[in-house]
mmCIF file of C-alpha atoms in Angstrom:
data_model
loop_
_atom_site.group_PDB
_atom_site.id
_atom_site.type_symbol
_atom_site.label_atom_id
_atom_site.label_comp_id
_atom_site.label_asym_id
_atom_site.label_seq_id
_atom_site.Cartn_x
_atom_site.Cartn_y
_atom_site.Cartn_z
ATOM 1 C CA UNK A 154 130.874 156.364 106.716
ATOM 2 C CA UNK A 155 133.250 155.372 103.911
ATOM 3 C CA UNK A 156 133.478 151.443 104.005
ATOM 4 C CA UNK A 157 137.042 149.393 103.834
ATOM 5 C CA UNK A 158 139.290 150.693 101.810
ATOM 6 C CA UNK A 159 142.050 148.778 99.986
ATOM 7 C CA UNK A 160 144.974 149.667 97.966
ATOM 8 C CA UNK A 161 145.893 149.033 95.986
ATOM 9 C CA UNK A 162 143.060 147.550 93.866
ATOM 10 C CA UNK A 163 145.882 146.123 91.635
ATOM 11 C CA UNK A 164 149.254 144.902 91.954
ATOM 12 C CA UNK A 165 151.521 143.636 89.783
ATOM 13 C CA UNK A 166 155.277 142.408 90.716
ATOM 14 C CA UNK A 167 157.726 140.334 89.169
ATOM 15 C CA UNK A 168 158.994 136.994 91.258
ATOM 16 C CA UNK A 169 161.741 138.513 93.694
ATOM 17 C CA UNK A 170 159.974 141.951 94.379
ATOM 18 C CA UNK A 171 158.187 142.705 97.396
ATOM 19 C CA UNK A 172 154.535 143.429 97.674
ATOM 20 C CA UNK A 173 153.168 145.852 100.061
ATOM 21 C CA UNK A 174 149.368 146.137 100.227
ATOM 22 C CA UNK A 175 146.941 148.444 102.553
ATOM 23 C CA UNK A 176 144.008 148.314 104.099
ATOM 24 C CA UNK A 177 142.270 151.097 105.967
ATOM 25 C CA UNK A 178 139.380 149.798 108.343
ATOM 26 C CA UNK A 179 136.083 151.483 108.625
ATOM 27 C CA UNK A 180 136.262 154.764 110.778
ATOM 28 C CA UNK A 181 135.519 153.444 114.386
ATOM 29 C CA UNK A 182 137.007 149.832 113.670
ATOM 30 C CA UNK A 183 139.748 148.576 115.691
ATOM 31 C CA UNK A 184 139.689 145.005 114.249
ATOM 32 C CA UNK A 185 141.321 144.306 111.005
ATOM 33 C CA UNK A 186 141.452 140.714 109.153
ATOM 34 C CA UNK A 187 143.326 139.548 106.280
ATOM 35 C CA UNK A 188 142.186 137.078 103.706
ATOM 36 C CA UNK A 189 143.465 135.435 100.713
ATOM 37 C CA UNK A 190 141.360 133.746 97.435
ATOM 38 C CA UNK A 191 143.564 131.690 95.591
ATOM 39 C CA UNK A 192 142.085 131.719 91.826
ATOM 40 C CA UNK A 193 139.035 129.176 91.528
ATOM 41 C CA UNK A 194 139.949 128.444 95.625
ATOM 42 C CA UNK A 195 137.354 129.578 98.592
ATOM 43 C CA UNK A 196 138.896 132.129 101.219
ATOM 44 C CA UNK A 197 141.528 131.058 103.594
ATOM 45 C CA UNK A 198 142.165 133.370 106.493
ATOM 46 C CA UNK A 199 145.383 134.742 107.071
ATOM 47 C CA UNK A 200 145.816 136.886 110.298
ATOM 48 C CA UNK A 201 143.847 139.026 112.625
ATOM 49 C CA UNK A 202 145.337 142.010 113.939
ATOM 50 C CA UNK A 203 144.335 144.940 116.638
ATOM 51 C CA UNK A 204 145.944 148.133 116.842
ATOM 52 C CA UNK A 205 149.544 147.367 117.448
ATOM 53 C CA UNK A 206 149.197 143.536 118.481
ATOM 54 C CA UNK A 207 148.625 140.509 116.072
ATOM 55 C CA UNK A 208 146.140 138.273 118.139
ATOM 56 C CA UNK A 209 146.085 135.233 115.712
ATOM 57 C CA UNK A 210 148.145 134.938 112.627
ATOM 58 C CA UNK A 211 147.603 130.827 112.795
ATOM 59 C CA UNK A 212 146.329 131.411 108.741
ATOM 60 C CA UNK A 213 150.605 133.431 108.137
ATOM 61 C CA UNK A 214 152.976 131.135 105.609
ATOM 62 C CA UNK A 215 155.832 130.921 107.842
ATOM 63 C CA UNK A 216 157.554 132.629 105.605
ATOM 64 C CA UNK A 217 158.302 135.920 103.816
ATOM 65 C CA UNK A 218 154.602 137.270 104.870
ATOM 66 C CA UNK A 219 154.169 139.792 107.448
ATOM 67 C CA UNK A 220 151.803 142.263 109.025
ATOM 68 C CA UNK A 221 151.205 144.659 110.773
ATOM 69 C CA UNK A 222 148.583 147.486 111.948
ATOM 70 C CA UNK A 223 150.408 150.675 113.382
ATOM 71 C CA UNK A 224 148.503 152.694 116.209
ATOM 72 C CA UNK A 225 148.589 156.043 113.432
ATOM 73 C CA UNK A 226 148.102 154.851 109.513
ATOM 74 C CA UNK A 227 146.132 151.524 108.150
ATOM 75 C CA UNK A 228 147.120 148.282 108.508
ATOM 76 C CA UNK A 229 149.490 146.680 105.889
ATOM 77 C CA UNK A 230 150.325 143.370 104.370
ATOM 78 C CA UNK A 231 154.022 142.600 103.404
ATOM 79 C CA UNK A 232 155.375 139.674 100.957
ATOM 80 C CA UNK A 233 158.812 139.864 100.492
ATOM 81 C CA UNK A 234 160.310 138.004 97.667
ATOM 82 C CA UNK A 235 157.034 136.935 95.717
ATOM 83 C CA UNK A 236 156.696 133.913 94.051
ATOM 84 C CA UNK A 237 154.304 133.294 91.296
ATOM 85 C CA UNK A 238 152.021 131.433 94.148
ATOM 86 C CA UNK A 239 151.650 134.545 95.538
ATOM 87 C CA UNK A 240 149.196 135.728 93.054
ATOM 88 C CA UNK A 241 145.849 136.096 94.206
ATOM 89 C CA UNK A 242 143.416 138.215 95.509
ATOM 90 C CA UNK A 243 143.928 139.517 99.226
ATOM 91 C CA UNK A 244 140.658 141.067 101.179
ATOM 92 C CA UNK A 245 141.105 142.744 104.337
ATOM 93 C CA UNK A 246 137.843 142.719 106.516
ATOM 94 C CA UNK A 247 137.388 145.271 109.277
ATOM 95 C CA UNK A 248 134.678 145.002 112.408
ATOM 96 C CA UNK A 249 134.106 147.630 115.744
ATOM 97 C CA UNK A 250 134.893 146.218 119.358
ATOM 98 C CA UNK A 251 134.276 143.106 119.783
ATOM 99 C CA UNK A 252 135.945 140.482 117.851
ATOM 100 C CA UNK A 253 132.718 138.391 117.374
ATOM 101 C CA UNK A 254 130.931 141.802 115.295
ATOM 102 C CA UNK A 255 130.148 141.371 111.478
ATOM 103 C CA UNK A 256 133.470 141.975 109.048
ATOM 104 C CA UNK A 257 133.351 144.463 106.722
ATOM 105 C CA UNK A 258 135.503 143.663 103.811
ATOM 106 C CA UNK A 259 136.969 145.606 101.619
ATOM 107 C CA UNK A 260 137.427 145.587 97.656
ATOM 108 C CA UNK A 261 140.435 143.342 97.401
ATOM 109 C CA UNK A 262 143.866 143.610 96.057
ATOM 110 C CA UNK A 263 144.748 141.394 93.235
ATOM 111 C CA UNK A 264 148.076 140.470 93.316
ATOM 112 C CA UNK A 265 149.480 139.148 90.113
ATOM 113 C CA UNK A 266 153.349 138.100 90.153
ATOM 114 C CA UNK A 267 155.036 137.741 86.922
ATOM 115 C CA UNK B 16 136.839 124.115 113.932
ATOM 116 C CA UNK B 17 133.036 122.604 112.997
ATOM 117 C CA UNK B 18 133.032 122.053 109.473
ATOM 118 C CA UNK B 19 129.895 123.127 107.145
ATOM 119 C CA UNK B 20 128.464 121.258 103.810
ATOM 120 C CA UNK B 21 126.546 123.302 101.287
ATOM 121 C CA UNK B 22 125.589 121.965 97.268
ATOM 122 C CA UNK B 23 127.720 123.091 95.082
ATOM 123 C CA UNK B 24 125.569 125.282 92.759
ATOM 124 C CA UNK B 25 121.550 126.086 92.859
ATOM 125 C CA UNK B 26 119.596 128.088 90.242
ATOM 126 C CA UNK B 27 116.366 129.811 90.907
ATOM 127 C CA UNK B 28 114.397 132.007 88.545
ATOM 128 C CA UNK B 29 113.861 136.014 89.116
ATOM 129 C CA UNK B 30 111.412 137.107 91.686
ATOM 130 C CA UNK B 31 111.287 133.491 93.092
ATOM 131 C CA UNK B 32 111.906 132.623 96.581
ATOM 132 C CA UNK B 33 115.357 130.672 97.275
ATOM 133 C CA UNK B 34 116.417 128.270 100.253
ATOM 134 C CA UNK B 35 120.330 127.809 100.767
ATOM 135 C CA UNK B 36 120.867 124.602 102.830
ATOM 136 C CA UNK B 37 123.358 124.385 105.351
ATOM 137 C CA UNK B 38 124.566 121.402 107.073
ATOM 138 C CA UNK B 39 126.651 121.706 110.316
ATOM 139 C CA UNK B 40 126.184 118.157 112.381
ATOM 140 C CA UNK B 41 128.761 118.921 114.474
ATOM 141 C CA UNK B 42 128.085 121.967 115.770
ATOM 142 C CA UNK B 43 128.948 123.047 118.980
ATOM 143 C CA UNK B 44 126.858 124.993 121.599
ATOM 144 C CA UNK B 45 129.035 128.365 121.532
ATOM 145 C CA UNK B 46 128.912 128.383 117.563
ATOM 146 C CA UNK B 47 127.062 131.251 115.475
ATOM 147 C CA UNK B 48 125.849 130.421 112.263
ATOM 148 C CA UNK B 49 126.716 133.325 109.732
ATOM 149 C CA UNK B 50 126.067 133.874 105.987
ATOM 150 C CA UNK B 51 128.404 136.011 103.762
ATOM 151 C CA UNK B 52 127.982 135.762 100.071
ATOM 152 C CA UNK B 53 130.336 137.200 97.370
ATOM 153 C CA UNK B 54 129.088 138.461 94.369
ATOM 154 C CA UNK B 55 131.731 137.985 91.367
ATOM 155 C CA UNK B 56 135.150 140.408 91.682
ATOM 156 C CA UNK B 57 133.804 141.424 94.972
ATOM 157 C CA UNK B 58 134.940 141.211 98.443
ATOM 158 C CA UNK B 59 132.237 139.109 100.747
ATOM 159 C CA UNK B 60 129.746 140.713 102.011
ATOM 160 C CA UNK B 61 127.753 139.522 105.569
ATOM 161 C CA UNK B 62 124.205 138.495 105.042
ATOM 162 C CA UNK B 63 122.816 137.349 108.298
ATOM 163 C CA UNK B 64 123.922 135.225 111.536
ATOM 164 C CA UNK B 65 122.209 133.816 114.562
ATOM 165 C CA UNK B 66 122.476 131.538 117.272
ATOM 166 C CA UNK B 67 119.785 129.161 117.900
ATOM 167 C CA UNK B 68 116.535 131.168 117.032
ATOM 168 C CA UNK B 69 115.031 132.212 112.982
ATOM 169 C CA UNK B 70 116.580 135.657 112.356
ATOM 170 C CA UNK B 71 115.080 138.053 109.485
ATOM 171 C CA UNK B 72 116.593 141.193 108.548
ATOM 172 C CA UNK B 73 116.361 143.696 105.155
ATOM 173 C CA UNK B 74 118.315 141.110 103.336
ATOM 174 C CA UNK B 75 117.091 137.366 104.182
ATOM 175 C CA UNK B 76 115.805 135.004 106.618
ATOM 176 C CA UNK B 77 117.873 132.622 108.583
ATOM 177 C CA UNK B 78 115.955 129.550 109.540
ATOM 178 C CA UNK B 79 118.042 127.169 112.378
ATOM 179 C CA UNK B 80 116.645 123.684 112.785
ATOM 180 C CA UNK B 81 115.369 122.651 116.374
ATOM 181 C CA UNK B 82 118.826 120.768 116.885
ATOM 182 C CA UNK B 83 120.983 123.274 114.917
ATOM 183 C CA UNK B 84 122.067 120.665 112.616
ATOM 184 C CA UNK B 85 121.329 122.463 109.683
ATOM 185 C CA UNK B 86 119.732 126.039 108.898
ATOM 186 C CA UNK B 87 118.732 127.393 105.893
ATOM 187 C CA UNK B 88 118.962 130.861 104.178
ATOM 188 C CA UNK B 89 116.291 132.340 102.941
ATOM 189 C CA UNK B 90 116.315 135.047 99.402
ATOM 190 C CA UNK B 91 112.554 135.590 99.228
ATOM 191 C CA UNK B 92 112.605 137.324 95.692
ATOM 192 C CA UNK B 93 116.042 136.413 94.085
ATOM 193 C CA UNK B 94 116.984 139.502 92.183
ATOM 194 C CA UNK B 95 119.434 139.035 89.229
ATOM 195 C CA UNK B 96 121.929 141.515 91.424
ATOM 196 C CA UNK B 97 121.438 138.284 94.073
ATOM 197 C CA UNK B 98 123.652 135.734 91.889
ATOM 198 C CA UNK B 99 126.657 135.374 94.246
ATOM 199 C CA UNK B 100 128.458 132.277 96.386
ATOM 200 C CA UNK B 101 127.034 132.048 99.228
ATOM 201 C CA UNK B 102 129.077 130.882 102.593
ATOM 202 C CA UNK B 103 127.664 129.461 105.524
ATOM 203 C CA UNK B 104 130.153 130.017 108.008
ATOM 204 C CA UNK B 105 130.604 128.552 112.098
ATOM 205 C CA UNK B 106 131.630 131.112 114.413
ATOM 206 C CA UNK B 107 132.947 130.269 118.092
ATOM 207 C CA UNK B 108 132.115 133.202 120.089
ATOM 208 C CA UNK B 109 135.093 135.150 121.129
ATOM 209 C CA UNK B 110 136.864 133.883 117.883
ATOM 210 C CA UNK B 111 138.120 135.980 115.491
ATOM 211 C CA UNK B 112 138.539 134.788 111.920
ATOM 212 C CA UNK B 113 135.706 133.247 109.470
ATOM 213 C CA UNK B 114 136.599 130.130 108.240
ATOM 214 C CA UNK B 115 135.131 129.935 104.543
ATOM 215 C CA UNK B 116 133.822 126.802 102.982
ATOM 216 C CA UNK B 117 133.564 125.929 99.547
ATOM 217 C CA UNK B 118 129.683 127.884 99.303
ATOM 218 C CA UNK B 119 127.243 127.481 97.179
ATOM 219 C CA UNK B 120 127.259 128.864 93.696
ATOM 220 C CA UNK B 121 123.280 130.572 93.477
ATOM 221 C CA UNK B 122 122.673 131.667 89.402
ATOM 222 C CA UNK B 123 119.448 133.702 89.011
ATOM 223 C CA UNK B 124 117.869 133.542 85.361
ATOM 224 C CA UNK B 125 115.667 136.367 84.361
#
């Protein structure tokens, strides 16, 4: 059972661009997270997303950051317009049923915006 | 959300035993206690949880004080391959996201 996969593994964009990043969830998993690690920072969660419905995105910058995880494909992250703030490393984290299971998380995607 | 206080840093030597402290005072009666730690250009990786009993699985021991104030994990041989932050984390059941702390730095010397 192939773990969480993310890509991809490295990103780089220039300020203006926009930054699309994937995540597939472990085969079975219908709960998908997104994180972000700010360099030297701790984790900060972003959103949490089921198939087709985002159940908390309290973690979203109002602005220019979107997601989404389509009932076919994986789920994807979407910056539009980066700024050099952007840069960091985003983890997606995947777990089975029930929301409450352990999260799987995947490699990361490091952003870097130049 | 119940906030969490770990040291900064710890060092143990190889093959030693290590306790992680964990401080939660105000903890609340439907919060899990879970451990993640993230070894360096990794993405975290769960350790253990539990609820209100000791836990002990392949990885570590969780010890939870009588009160669940605190808990503590338990490495009982660090392995170099263990040096990693460590995040104690409080989950509210039917909650979704992890809310990460600052963790605790552990360095391993050979």
């Amino acid at each position: 059972n192939a773990g969480v996969m993310q890509n991809p593994r490295h990103l780089v964009r220039r300020r203006g661009q926009e930054a699309r990043l994937r995540c597939s969830p472990m085969k079975g998993h219908s709960h998908v997270y997104w994180y972000r690690q700010l360099p030297e920072e701790g984790l900060k969660f972003m959103v949490y997303l089921q198939k087709e419905n985002i159940i908390d995105e309290s973690g979203m910058p109002k602005e220019r950051f979107s997601a989404e995880f389509p009932k076919e494909g994986p789920s994807i992250l979407r910056i539009q317009q980066v700024v050099r703030g952007d840069s960091a490393a985003y983890f997606c984290a995947s777990s089975p049923l029930l929301e409450t299971d352990t999260q799987y998380f995947g490699p990361g995607t490091r952003l870097t915006v130049l | 959300d119940a906030k969490t206080t770990q040291p900064n840093s710890m060092e143990s030597n190889e093959e030693e035993p290590v306790h992680l402290p964990c401080n939660h005072s105000t903890i609340s009666g439907t919060d899990y206690i879970h451990w993640y730690r993230q070894l360096p250009s990794q993405g975290p990786e769960y350790v253990i949880h539990g609820l209100t009993s000791n836990v002990n699985n392949r990885m570590a021991s969780l010890a939870i004080a009588e009160d669940r104030k605190s808990s503590t994990l338990i490495l009982h041989r660090a392995t170099l391959r263990d040096a990693a932050v460590y995040y104690c984390i409080l989950r509210r059941v039917n909650t979704g996201k992890l809310i990460f702390g600052q963790g605790t730095t552990l360095q391993v010397k050979p």
